[in-house]
XYZ file of C-alpha atoms in Angstrom:
453
model
C 0.000 0.000 0.000
C 1.411 3.357 -1.001
C 1.372 6.025 1.700
C 0.452 9.492 0.448
C 0.723 12.697 2.426
C -2.299 14.947 2.099
C -1.428 18.493 1.068
C -3.145 21.432 2.731
C -2.409 25.165 2.762
C -3.690 25.304 6.342
C -1.843 22.249 7.639
C 0.424 24.284 9.943
C -2.202 26.669 11.270
C -1.644 27.563 14.916
C -2.845 29.900 17.659
C -0.846 31.029 20.694
C -2.263 32.124 24.024
C -2.633 35.922 23.809
C -0.586 38.194 26.026
C -2.422 39.859 28.951
C -2.152 43.303 27.334
C -4.079 42.000 24.312
C -7.034 40.701 26.367
C -10.255 42.352 27.547
C -10.993 42.110 31.280
C -13.188 43.514 34.050
C -16.563 42.073 32.966
C -19.180 40.863 35.444
C -20.973 38.437 33.169
C -24.684 37.725 33.130
C -25.450 34.510 35.021
C -28.325 33.436 32.758
C -27.427 30.280 30.828
C -28.824 28.885 27.595
C -28.029 27.776 24.052
C -26.431 31.066 23.013
C -22.724 31.638 22.293
C -22.515 34.409 24.965
C -20.316 36.572 22.713
C -20.723 37.836 19.122
C -18.488 40.021 16.947
C -18.578 42.251 13.898
C -15.391 43.340 12.121
C -15.209 46.360 14.467
C -16.914 45.467 17.782
C -17.884 42.545 19.973
C -20.772 42.272 22.420
C -21.378 40.312 25.619
C -24.124 40.349 28.249
C -23.455 41.705 31.749
C -25.156 41.144 35.090
C -27.566 43.838 36.252
C -30.939 45.406 35.633
C -32.034 46.639 32.224
C -30.270 43.889 30.306
C -26.849 45.588 30.148
C -24.578 44.714 27.218
C -20.916 45.628 26.907
C -19.784 46.731 23.441
C -15.993 46.728 22.980
C -13.752 47.628 20.068
C -11.294 45.046 18.755
C -8.491 47.619 18.618
C -8.974 48.781 22.242
C -8.033 45.914 24.594
C -7.974 46.783 28.274
C -10.003 46.773 31.460
C -13.728 47.458 31.415
C -15.119 49.224 34.498
C -18.836 48.947 35.197
C -20.229 52.315 36.222
C -17.545 54.164 34.283
C -17.317 52.562 30.847
C -20.408 53.165 28.668
C -22.800 50.263 28.046
C -25.907 49.452 26.043
C -29.030 49.116 28.179
C -32.705 49.237 27.233
C -34.394 45.905 27.924
C -36.412 45.077 31.044
C -34.922 41.583 31.272
C -31.570 39.894 30.739
C -30.212 39.820 27.179
C -29.901 36.200 26.049
C -28.509 36.538 22.546
C -27.256 39.179 20.133
C -26.309 39.339 16.471
C -24.402 41.872 14.361
C -25.811 42.928 11.012
C -23.533 41.347 8.331
C -23.911 44.512 6.203
C -23.318 47.080 8.963
C -20.564 46.566 11.543
C -22.272 49.064 13.869
C -25.793 47.595 13.915
C -26.631 45.135 16.688
C -29.763 43.101 17.407
C -30.440 41.929 20.974
C -32.890 39.264 22.197
C -34.142 39.337 25.761
C -36.112 37.588 28.467
C -38.630 40.451 28.173
C -39.900 38.784 24.907
C -38.653 41.611 22.658
C -35.900 42.055 20.077
C -34.277 45.469 19.796
C -32.139 46.885 16.992
C -29.363 49.306 17.978
C -26.700 51.350 16.236
C -23.295 51.986 17.806
C -21.895 55.520 17.270
C -18.598 55.890 15.437
C -16.918 57.515 18.451
C -17.770 54.623 20.800
C -14.748 53.913 23.019
C -15.209 52.114 26.388
C -11.413 51.889 26.763
C -8.707 54.167 25.389
C -5.571 53.319 23.411
C -3.696 52.600 26.677
C -6.254 50.063 27.879
C -7.808 52.315 30.530
C -11.574 52.616 30.887
C -13.139 55.855 29.670
C -16.371 57.613 30.527
C -19.160 58.003 28.026
C -22.901 58.134 27.549
C -24.825 54.845 27.680
C -26.968 53.777 24.716
C -30.569 53.507 25.943
C -32.664 54.268 22.845
C -33.097 51.464 20.309
C -33.793 52.044 16.618
C -36.541 49.429 16.332
C -38.421 47.146 18.733
C -39.654 43.818 17.353
C -42.628 42.598 19.379
C -44.383 39.312 18.629
C -42.990 36.472 20.730
C -44.993 35.437 23.802
C -42.055 34.192 25.874
C -38.329 34.931 26.140
C -36.413 35.158 22.861
C -33.471 32.767 22.969
C -31.660 32.916 19.593
C -31.488 35.385 16.690
C -29.742 35.148 13.302
C -29.397 37.695 10.467
C -29.884 36.484 6.900
C -26.431 36.305 5.195
C -27.541 37.733 1.822
C -30.751 39.743 2.333
C -30.708 43.230 3.770
C -32.527 43.644 7.110
C -33.969 40.127 7.488
C -33.667 38.475 10.906
C -34.766 35.058 12.204
C -35.596 34.521 15.870
C -36.675 31.648 18.088
C -38.361 31.718 21.466
C -39.475 29.598 24.409
C -42.998 29.886 22.955
C -41.882 27.124 20.532
C -41.941 29.405 17.489
C -39.476 30.634 14.875
C -40.198 34.000 13.258
C -38.592 35.750 10.287
C -38.672 39.546 10.495
C -38.296 42.509 8.174
C -36.581 44.786 10.699
C -36.915 47.890 8.521
C -40.725 47.612 8.676
C -40.696 45.942 12.123
C -43.016 43.278 10.696
C -43.120 39.478 10.768
C -42.587 37.943 7.315
C -43.582 34.455 8.455
C -43.872 32.408 11.634
C -43.502 28.687 12.355
C -45.307 27.904 15.619
C -44.824 24.155 16.038
C -41.204 23.562 17.065
C -42.363 20.919 19.538
C -39.689 21.756 22.106
C -37.035 24.311 23.039
C -34.706 25.264 20.185
C -31.029 24.333 20.442
C -29.701 26.113 17.357
C -30.813 28.164 14.366
C -28.775 28.677 11.172
C -29.317 30.106 7.659
C -27.946 28.384 4.578
C -25.268 29.967 2.377
C -27.726 31.778 0.084
C -30.157 32.718 2.849
C -33.031 30.848 1.159
C -33.655 28.314 3.914
C -32.855 27.854 7.571
C -32.459 24.870 9.880
C -33.436 24.588 13.538
C -32.557 21.857 16.024
C -34.667 21.269 19.118
C -34.771 19.351 22.370
C -37.036 16.750 20.721
C -33.892 15.583 18.823
C -35.262 16.674 15.437
C -33.560 19.005 12.997
C -36.136 20.857 10.890
C -35.288 22.404 7.532
C -37.586 25.295 6.630
C -38.230 27.603 3.720
C -37.102 31.058 4.838
C -39.766 32.843 2.763
C -42.803 30.822 3.899
C -41.756 29.259 7.209
C -42.906 25.800 6.042
C -40.986 22.630 6.953
C -39.334 21.023 3.913
C -37.485 18.164 5.639
C -36.636 16.722 9.063
C -33.871 14.469 10.346
C -33.151 12.814 13.684
C -29.460 13.586 13.922
C -28.194 12.383 17.308
C -29.485 10.009 19.987
C -27.971 11.785 22.998
C -29.575 14.470 25.150
C -26.903 17.143 24.659
C -27.663 20.206 22.542
C -27.368 19.725 18.781
C -25.496 22.502 16.962
C -25.667 23.034 13.216
C -23.728 24.438 10.274
C -24.264 24.570 6.511
C -21.006 23.775 4.686
C -21.205 26.581 2.135
C -22.708 25.698 -1.252
C -21.455 22.107 -1.180
C -24.912 20.745 -0.348
C -23.521 19.267 2.867
C -24.803 19.908 6.375
C -23.008 19.417 9.698
C -24.602 18.423 13.003
C -22.727 18.203 16.293
C -24.277 16.425 19.261
C -23.896 13.294 21.383
C -24.534 9.566 21.185
C -26.582 7.365 23.539
C -23.364 6.752 25.484
C -23.014 10.559 25.927
C -19.877 10.764 23.790
C -19.596 13.908 21.673
C -19.811 13.326 17.935
C -20.275 15.106 14.633
C -22.093 13.952 11.510
C -22.104 15.219 7.955
C -25.252 14.948 5.839
C -25.945 15.232 2.127
C -28.977 17.508 1.792
C -29.984 15.672 -1.389
C -30.414 12.450 0.623
C -30.753 12.788 4.399
C -31.737 9.160 5.066
C -28.358 8.604 6.732
C -25.167 10.607 7.367
C -22.359 10.344 4.844
C -19.705 10.818 7.538
C -19.581 10.389 11.306
C -16.794 10.897 13.833
C -16.602 10.499 17.596
C -14.817 13.413 19.256
C -14.456 12.534 22.955
C -16.433 11.860 26.135
C -16.387 15.367 27.619
C -19.642 16.800 28.948
C -19.677 20.281 27.326
C -21.548 21.280 24.187
C -19.504 21.559 20.985
C -19.942 24.729 18.918
C -19.014 24.470 15.200
C -17.635 27.674 13.636
C -17.218 27.231 9.882
C -15.132 29.609 7.789
C -16.545 29.112 4.312
C -13.780 31.137 2.605
C -10.977 28.839 3.733
C -13.268 25.803 4.284
C -11.856 25.354 7.783
C -14.121 24.216 10.613
C -13.269 25.205 14.191
C -14.844 22.855 16.734
C -15.021 24.620 20.105
C -16.194 23.033 23.330
C -18.080 24.939 26.020
C -16.504 24.148 29.377
C -13.153 23.013 27.988
C -10.142 24.813 26.533
C -9.657 22.938 23.255
C -10.357 24.274 19.757
C -10.026 21.651 17.034
C -9.480 22.802 13.401
C -10.718 20.621 10.530
C -10.468 21.204 6.806
C -13.544 20.386 4.759
C -13.350 18.819 1.294
C -16.327 17.662 -0.720
C -14.884 14.150 -1.138
C -15.468 10.676 0.257
C -13.492 11.644 3.377
C -14.772 15.171 3.861
C -13.272 16.316 7.183
C -9.545 16.264 7.936
C -8.056 17.198 11.305
C -5.354 19.786 10.659
C -3.352 19.633 13.897
C -3.808 19.939 17.651
C -5.281 23.406 17.200
C -5.446 25.435 20.388
C -5.250 23.989 23.890
C -5.688 25.788 27.183
C -6.494 24.931 30.798
C -8.902 27.878 30.980
C -12.488 26.718 30.293
C -14.455 28.344 27.495
C -17.764 29.970 28.422
C -18.537 31.234 24.918
C -16.818 31.674 21.585
C -17.390 33.408 18.247
C -15.682 33.942 14.901
C -14.734 37.478 13.853
C -15.627 38.350 10.211
C -12.602 38.009 7.964
C -12.612 41.763 7.264
C -11.448 42.334 10.848
C -8.355 40.102 10.637
C -4.699 41.122 10.457
C -4.271 40.023 6.856
C -0.600 40.954 6.400
C 0.288 38.887 9.488
C -1.380 35.853 7.839
C -4.164 35.752 10.420
C -6.614 33.493 8.597
C -9.115 33.421 11.488
C -9.711 35.187 14.776
C -11.806 33.602 17.475
C -12.920 35.446 20.603
C -12.920 33.156 23.621
C -15.056 34.288 26.556
C -13.970 32.920 29.945
C -15.799 32.924 33.274
C -13.360 35.114 35.190
C -10.432 36.023 32.913
C -12.268 38.145 30.355
C -12.109 37.804 26.573
C -9.100 36.219 24.866
C -8.612 36.980 21.132
C -7.168 33.860 19.507
C -5.342 34.523 16.235
C -5.074 31.463 13.986
C -2.052 32.063 11.770
C -0.637 30.205 8.783
C 3.156 30.795 8.931
C 4.615 32.319 5.760
C 8.047 33.850 5.147
C 6.945 36.384 2.556
C 5.630 39.814 3.570
C 3.433 40.001 0.462
C -0.310 39.408 0.396
C -0.998 35.658 0.379
C -3.882 35.269 -2.048
C -3.910 31.464 -1.795
C -4.918 31.489 1.881
C -7.065 34.622 1.632
C -9.776 34.080 -0.999
C -12.481 36.713 -1.410
C -14.779 37.034 1.597
C -18.340 38.405 2.071
C -18.508 42.180 1.774
C -20.760 44.800 3.376
C -23.073 44.841 0.352
C -26.294 42.771 0.518
C -26.978 40.568 -2.494
C -30.634 41.670 -2.690
C -33.402 43.522 -0.893
C -36.288 41.988 1.040
C -38.828 42.467 -1.773
C -36.556 40.765 -4.338
C -35.902 37.879 -1.968
C -39.584 37.337 -1.214
C -40.268 37.162 -4.951
C -37.822 34.264 -5.275
C -34.432 35.873 -5.886
C -31.601 33.525 -4.844
C -28.055 34.859 -4.796
C -24.738 34.079 -3.156
C -23.133 36.748 -0.927
C -21.311 39.577 -2.698
C -17.599 39.183 -2.025
C -14.609 41.482 -1.702
C -10.843 41.111 -1.904
C -8.818 41.146 1.302
C -5.743 42.524 -0.452
C -4.895 45.803 1.357
C -3.527 47.268 -1.883
C -6.912 46.862 -3.562
C -8.746 48.220 -0.539
C -6.657 51.377 -0.774
C -7.613 51.917 -4.422
C -9.904 54.858 -5.237
C -12.682 52.791 -6.769
C -13.153 50.294 -3.901
C -15.582 48.464 -6.137
C -14.673 45.145 -4.545
C -15.900 46.362 -1.161
C -19.487 46.917 -2.213
C -21.561 49.673 -0.671
C -22.790 49.431 2.889
C -26.561 49.595 2.646
C -28.536 50.136 5.793
C -31.591 52.064 6.843
C -32.074 55.147 8.929
C -34.678 54.934 11.656
C -35.715 57.665 14.069
C -36.196 56.635 17.688
C -39.422 57.249 19.601
C -37.733 60.038 21.567
C -36.633 61.759 18.347
C -40.141 61.576 16.866
C -41.706 62.913 20.082
C -39.237 65.801 20.126
C -39.939 66.642 16.469
C -43.706 66.479 17.107
C -43.394 68.799 20.104
C -41.381 71.297 18.052
C -43.870 71.097 15.166
C -46.840 71.681 17.485
C -45.114 74.693 19.033
C -44.417 76.105 15.576
C -48.055 75.596 14.515
C -49.309 77.334 17.651
C -46.958 80.277 17.001
C -48.114 80.650 13.393
C -51.780 80.427 14.412
C -51.264 83.243 16.921
C -49.600 85.363 14.228
C -52.519 84.793 11.861
C -55.042 85.700 14.550
C -53.114 88.861 15.452
C -53.258 89.916 11.799
C -57.000 89.078 11.574
C -56.339 86.488 8.881
C -58.744 83.581 8.680
C -57.321 80.102 8.182
């Protein structure tokens, strides 16, 4: 038998433990537990939930590591219950959606001058954000998970303890469709690569595939026999679907399914016997899967290939004795490209703050490495809500990560950031008060001049 060595550009990927001066500390984390990741990031900010009244959320900048001080550093606060999940708009790095125990979803915008810590890592004073742009009201119980559509502007999916999944048009603050028969509490919710369909796993051990436009179930599978949470991920446009859960013997495992035939998995692998839930973070650009365990300190990188043996373990990945409370993947636009940082994961710990983990492919050249940095999703949506509802199906618009191209005058590869402008209730009330005062003044002038109106 001839032994062949498999070639991979990402074979030597590694991540070192970050230095203390590169970490974010001082957070008193919310004690509410659930299926959420506990931390989410855009290319500019990351968000995490804090303990306290009003559902406080800390918003930190990636380029401002340091110590957060509650009572001094500005926060986001506007809910009447704890914030359970949050999601950044993929087409606006400053727009955040929050889901709360108070049954509502709120949309916020972060000002450009937001700075909880300065360049030296010291906390700074500032005004809290208390006025949301939009409130989405429709769920009857606490909202547990929310996900933005990856290709459609201003479309958000949410799931709640009322056993429903709703798809929203956040610009109109209206429900597009609602599926009200989940059967049990939802474990995970994910959109496919084109944003046409979504999948939801639940405590009843079923994974439901649903049409994003109508909310109707198109297929179901029973993925894992164990009682642990089942997490999901679409593997790009390959037509493959990943589930991560546990077996009857409580061992953690992952399975890969062909969406064209879901009668049985095409690949299955036992991971270990640890008790924590595994969170799959898939980077579709590089086709690298990062398997992160809640409660342990190991991050396992796999490379995906659409072949008979689809998942290949790259190396030992990242190992630490500090348990992981939550983890998220930073959009590729926020990476240090010229340092060959192919992925950045933010690891949230229970007492040691947030650790940014840079996964680097070592290269000797200082030039842009186009082979390990393919085009990534840009800030431009592929289509609007109306087009999507009429049946438009498009892949995400991509951009080059080459800094030389980003510095060019045209910037056509970046796309155009399209978002909407919404006035808050306070702004509308202020404008109405000013308009009424102006009307009263003009009426008095007309009466003084004996002019009928």
